[in-house]
Structure formats: C-alpha cells, structure tokens
GROMACS .gro file of C-alpha atoms in nm:
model
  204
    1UNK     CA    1   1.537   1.841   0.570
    2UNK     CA    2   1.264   1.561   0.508
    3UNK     CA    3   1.070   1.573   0.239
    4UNK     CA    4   0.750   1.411   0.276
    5UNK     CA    5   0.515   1.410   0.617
    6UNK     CA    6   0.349   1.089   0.641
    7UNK     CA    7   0.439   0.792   0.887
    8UNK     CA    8   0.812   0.770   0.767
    9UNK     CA    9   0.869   1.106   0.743
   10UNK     CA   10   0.792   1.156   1.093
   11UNK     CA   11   0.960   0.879   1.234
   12UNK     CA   12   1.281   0.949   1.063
   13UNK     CA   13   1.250   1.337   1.203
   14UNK     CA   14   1.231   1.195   1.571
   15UNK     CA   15   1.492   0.933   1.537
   16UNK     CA   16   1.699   1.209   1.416
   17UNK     CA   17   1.656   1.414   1.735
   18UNK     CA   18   1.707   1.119   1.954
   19UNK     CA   19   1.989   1.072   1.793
   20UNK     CA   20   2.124   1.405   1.885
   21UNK     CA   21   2.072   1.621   1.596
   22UNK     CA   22   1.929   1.953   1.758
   23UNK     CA   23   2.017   2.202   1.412
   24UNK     CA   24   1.740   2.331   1.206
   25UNK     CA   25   1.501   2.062   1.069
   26UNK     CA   26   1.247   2.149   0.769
   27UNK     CA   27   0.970   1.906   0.693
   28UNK     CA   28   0.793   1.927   0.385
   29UNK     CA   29   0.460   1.755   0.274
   30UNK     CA   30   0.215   1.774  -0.059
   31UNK     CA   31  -0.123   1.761   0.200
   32UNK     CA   32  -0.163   2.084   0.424
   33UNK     CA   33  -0.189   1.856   0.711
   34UNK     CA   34  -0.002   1.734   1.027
   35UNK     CA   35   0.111   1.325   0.965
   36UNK     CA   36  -0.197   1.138   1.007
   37UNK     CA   37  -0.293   0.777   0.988
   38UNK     CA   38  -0.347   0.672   0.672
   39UNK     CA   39  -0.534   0.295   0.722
   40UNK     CA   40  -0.815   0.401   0.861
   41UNK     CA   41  -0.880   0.582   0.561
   42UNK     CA   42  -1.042   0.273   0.373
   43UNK     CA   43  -1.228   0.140   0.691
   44UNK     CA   44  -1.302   0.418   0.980
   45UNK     CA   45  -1.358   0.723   0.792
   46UNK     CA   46  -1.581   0.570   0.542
   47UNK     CA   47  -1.783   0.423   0.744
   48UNK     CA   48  -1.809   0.713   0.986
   49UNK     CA   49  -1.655   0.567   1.287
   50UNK     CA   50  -1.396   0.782   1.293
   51UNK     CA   51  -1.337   1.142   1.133
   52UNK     CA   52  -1.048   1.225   0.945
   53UNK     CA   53  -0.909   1.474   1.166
   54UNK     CA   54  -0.908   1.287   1.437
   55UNK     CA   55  -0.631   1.071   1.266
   56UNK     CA   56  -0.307   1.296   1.370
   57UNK     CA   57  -0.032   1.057   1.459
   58UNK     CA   58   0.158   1.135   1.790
   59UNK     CA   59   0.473   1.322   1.781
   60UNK     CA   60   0.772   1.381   1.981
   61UNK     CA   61   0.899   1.635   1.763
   62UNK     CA   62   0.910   2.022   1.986
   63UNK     CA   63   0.822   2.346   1.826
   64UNK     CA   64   1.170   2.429   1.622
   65UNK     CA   65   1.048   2.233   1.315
   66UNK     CA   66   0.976   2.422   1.001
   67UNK     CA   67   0.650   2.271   0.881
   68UNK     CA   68   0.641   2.349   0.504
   69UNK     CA   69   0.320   2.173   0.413
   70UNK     CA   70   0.076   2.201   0.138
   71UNK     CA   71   0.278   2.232  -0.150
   72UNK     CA   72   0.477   1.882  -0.274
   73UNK     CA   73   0.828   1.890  -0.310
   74UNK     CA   74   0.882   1.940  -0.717
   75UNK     CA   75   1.246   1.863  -0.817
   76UNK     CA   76   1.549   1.807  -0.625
   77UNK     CA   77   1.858   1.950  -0.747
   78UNK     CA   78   2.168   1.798  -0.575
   79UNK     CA   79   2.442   2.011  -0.697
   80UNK     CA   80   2.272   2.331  -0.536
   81UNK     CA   81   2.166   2.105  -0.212
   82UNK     CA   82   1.800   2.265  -0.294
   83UNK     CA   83   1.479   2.126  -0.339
   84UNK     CA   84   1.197   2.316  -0.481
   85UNK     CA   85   0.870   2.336  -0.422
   86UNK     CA   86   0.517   2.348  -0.649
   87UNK     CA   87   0.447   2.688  -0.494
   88UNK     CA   88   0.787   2.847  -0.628
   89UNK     CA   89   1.012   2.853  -0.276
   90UNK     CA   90   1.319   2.676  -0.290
   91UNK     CA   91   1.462   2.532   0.050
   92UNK     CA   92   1.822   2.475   0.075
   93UNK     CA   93   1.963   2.162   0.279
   94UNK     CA   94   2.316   2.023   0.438
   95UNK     CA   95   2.091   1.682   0.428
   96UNK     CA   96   1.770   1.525   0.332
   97UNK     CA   97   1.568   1.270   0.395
   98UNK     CA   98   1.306   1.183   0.166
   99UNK     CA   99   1.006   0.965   0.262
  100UNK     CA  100   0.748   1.071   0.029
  101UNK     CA  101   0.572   0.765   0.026
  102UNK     CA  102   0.345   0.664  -0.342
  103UNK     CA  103   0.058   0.794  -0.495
  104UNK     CA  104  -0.312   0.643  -0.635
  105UNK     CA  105  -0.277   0.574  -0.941
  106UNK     CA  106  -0.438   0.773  -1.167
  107UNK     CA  107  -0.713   0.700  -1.419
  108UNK     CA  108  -0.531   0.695  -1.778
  109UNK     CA  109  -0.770   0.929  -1.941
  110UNK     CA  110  -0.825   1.259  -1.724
  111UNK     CA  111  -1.127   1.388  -1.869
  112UNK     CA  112  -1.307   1.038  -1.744
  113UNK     CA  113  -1.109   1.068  -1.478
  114UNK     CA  114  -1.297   1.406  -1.393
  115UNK     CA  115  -1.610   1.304  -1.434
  116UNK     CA  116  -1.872   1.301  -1.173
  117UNK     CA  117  -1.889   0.994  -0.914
  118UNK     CA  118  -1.529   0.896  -0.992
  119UNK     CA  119  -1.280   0.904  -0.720
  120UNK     CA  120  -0.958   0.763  -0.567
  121UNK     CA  121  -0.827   0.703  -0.244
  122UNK     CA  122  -0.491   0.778  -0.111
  123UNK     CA  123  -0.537   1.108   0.141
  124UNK     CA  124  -0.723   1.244   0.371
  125UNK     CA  125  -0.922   1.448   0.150
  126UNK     CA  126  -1.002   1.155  -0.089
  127UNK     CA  127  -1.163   0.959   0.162
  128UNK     CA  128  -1.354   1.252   0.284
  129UNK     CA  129  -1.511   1.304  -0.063
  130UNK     CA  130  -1.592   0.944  -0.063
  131UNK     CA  131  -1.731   0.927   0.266
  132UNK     CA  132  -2.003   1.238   0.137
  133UNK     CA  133  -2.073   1.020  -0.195
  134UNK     CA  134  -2.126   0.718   0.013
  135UNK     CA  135  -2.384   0.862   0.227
  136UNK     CA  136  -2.534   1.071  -0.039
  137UNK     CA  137  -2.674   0.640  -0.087
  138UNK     CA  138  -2.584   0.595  -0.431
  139UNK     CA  139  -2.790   0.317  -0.652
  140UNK     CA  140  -2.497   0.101  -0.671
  141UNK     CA  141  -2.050   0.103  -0.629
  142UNK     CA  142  -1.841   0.012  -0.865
  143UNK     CA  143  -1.480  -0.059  -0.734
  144UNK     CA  144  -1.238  -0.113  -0.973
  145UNK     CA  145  -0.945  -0.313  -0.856
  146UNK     CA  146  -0.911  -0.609  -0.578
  147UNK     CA  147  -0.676  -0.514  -0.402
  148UNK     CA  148  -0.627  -0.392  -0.030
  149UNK     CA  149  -0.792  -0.043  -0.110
  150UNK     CA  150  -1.043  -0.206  -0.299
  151UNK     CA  151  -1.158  -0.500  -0.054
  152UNK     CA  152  -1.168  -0.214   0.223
  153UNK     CA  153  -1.391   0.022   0.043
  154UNK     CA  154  -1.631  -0.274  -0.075
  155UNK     CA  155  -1.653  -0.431   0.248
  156UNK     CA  156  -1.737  -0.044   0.402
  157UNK     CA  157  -1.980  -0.014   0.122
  158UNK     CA  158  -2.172  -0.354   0.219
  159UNK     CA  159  -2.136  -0.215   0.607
  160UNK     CA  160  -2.314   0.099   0.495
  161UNK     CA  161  -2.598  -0.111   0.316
  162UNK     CA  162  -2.482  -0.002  -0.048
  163UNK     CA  163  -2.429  -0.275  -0.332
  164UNK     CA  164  -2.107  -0.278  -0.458
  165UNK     CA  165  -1.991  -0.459  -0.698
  166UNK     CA  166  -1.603  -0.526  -0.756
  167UNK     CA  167  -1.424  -0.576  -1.041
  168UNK     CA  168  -1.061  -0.746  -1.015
  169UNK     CA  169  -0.844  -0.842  -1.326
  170UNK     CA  170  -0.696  -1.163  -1.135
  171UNK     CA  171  -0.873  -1.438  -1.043
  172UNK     CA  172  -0.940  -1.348  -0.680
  173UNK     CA  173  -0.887  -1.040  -0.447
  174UNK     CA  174  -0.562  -0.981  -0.275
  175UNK     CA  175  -0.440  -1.281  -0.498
  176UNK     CA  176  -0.082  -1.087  -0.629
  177UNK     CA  177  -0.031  -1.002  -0.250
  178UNK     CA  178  -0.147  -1.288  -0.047
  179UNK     CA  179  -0.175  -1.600  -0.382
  180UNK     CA  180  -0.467  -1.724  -0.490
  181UNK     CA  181  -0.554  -1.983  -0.233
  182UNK     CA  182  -0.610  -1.732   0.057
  183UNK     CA  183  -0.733  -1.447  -0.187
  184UNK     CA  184  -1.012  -1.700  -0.261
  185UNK     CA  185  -1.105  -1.709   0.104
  186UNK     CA  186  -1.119  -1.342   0.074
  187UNK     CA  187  -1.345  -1.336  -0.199
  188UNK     CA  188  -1.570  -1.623  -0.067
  189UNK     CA  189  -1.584  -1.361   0.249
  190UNK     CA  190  -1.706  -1.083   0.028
  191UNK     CA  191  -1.945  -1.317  -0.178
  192UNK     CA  192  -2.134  -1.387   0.131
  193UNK     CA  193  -2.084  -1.019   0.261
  194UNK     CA  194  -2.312  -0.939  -0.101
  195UNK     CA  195  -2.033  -0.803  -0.280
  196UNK     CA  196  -2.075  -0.873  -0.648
  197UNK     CA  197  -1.723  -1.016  -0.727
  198UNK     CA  198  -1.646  -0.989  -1.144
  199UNK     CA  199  -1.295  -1.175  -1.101
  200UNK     CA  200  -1.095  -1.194  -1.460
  201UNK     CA  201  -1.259  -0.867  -1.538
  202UNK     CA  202  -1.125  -0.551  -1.703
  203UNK     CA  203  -1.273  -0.181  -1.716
  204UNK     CA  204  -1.279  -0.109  -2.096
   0.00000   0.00000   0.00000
C-alpha cells in the first residue's frame, strides 16, 4: 500500500513494480485526483497558461492498482497492519509506503480564515479558486509570506496586471531558503516588477 498520490507516491509505486513486485498494490490520496504536477500551480495555472487538469504526471503503473482517492488516510494502526480512512473504510496492508507529502499551513484563526477573498495554495483546487479570484480583477493582492509560494503568486499577479503587495517577516524574500544576499536580488526583481515589498512585516 502507499499512502499518499503525489510525485513520491507515484514514483515509489513504479519502482516497486520494476522491482518485481506484481501482488496487489493500493494507492491512497486526500485529492480525488490522478498525481499531478504540483509547480505549475503557483505560475501556469494562475496565470492561465496552463489548466489544472492538464497537469497529470505520466505513469507506468497498468490497470491492477486500487486507486483509493478522495478521502486522506486518517490514522495508521500498526499492530492491525490497517490504515483508515476519513470516509470510514479501513484498508489492510503486508506493507506501506507513505509519501503523503505536507500541507499549507493554515490560518490560526478559522473563522478569518473563512472569510471571503482569503485563500491558500497547496492543490489543485486551491489554485483553481485563485485563478477565478484573480481574474474576477480584484482592487489590490495581499500575499502574506515571501517565500517560494508567495514570490510565485506575486510575480503571476504583476503578469496579470493586478497590484500586489507582499508582506514577508524577514528582511527579504526567499532569504531563510536562499540567505539574504540573493533573496535581496529577488526582491530588487519584484520591486521593479511593481510588487509592493513590506519586508520586516507581520500580519496582526
């Protein structure tokens, strides 16, 4: 069994049956879709250049696979070799794999979190509700964070002709990842794109 159905899932099912494992193979995966691509989230589909479901990742897996997808794996339990799933079903397993990958983060307070105009990005279906907000032409973005995600979706907003202003806690984009030095050649790049840059900011 793998649990999970994005890039790593997939490639650990196929290097399985190259290696010679031909028994019964389950995959299981939160989204109720095939694995995709996920970068082009953040760039492509935003902008429109590419639709999401055009973002299916090749596979050499045949037809025996048990696709289980739509409903995330909830809790594993080991002793019983089971894992069980948010819709109720239990799978058993001789062995798993689990690639399930991370999550956005979420907002600390969910009722703001609900509110109109807010979103994240991290599936398919998040950057399809973007991609409608964005061309809906809203007055102004706000992104909050500088970080891959968030330089992406500012520099699509500024391709798209929308101010966007981003705000980032450090004291330039992609600094934690990349250090300061080229994250301020990264923000210089979005300062001249018209991003409005609020470095050693915080969202109250």
């Amino acid at each position: 069994m793998v649990v999970g159905a994005g890039l790593a899932a997939l490639r650990g099912a196929e290097a399985m049956r190259r290696a010679g494992y031909s028994g019964s193979l389950t995959i299981v995966g939160a989204e109720p879709y095939s694995p995709y691509d996920r970068p082009p989230l953040s760039k492509h589909v935003l902008t429109g250049h590419i639709s999401a479901d055009a973002m299916t990742l090749p596979s050499s897996l045949d037809g025996d696979v048990d696709w289980r997808l739509g409903s995330p794996a909830d809790y594993l339990d080991r002793a019983a070799q089971v894992v069980h799933l948010a819709d109720g079903s239990a799978l058993s397993y001789d062995r798993r794999l689990i690639a399930t990958g991370t999550r956005a983060r979420p907002w600390p307070n969910p009722h703001e979190a609900k509110l109109v105009g807010v979103y994240s990005l991290r599936g398919r279906d998040d950057a399809v509700a973007l991609r409608a907000a964005l061309v809906a032409r809203p007055k102004r973005v706000l992104v909050i964070g500088g970080g891959l995600i968030g330089c992406e979706v500012a520099s699509a907003c500024r391709q798209l002709g929308l101010p966007v202003t981003l705000v980032q806690p450090g004291p330039a984009p992609l600094g934690r990842a990349l250090g300061r030095y080229i994250g301020g050649i990264v923000g210089a790049m979005h300062a001249v794109r018209g991003v409005d840059l609020r470095l050693g900011a915080e969202v109250e």
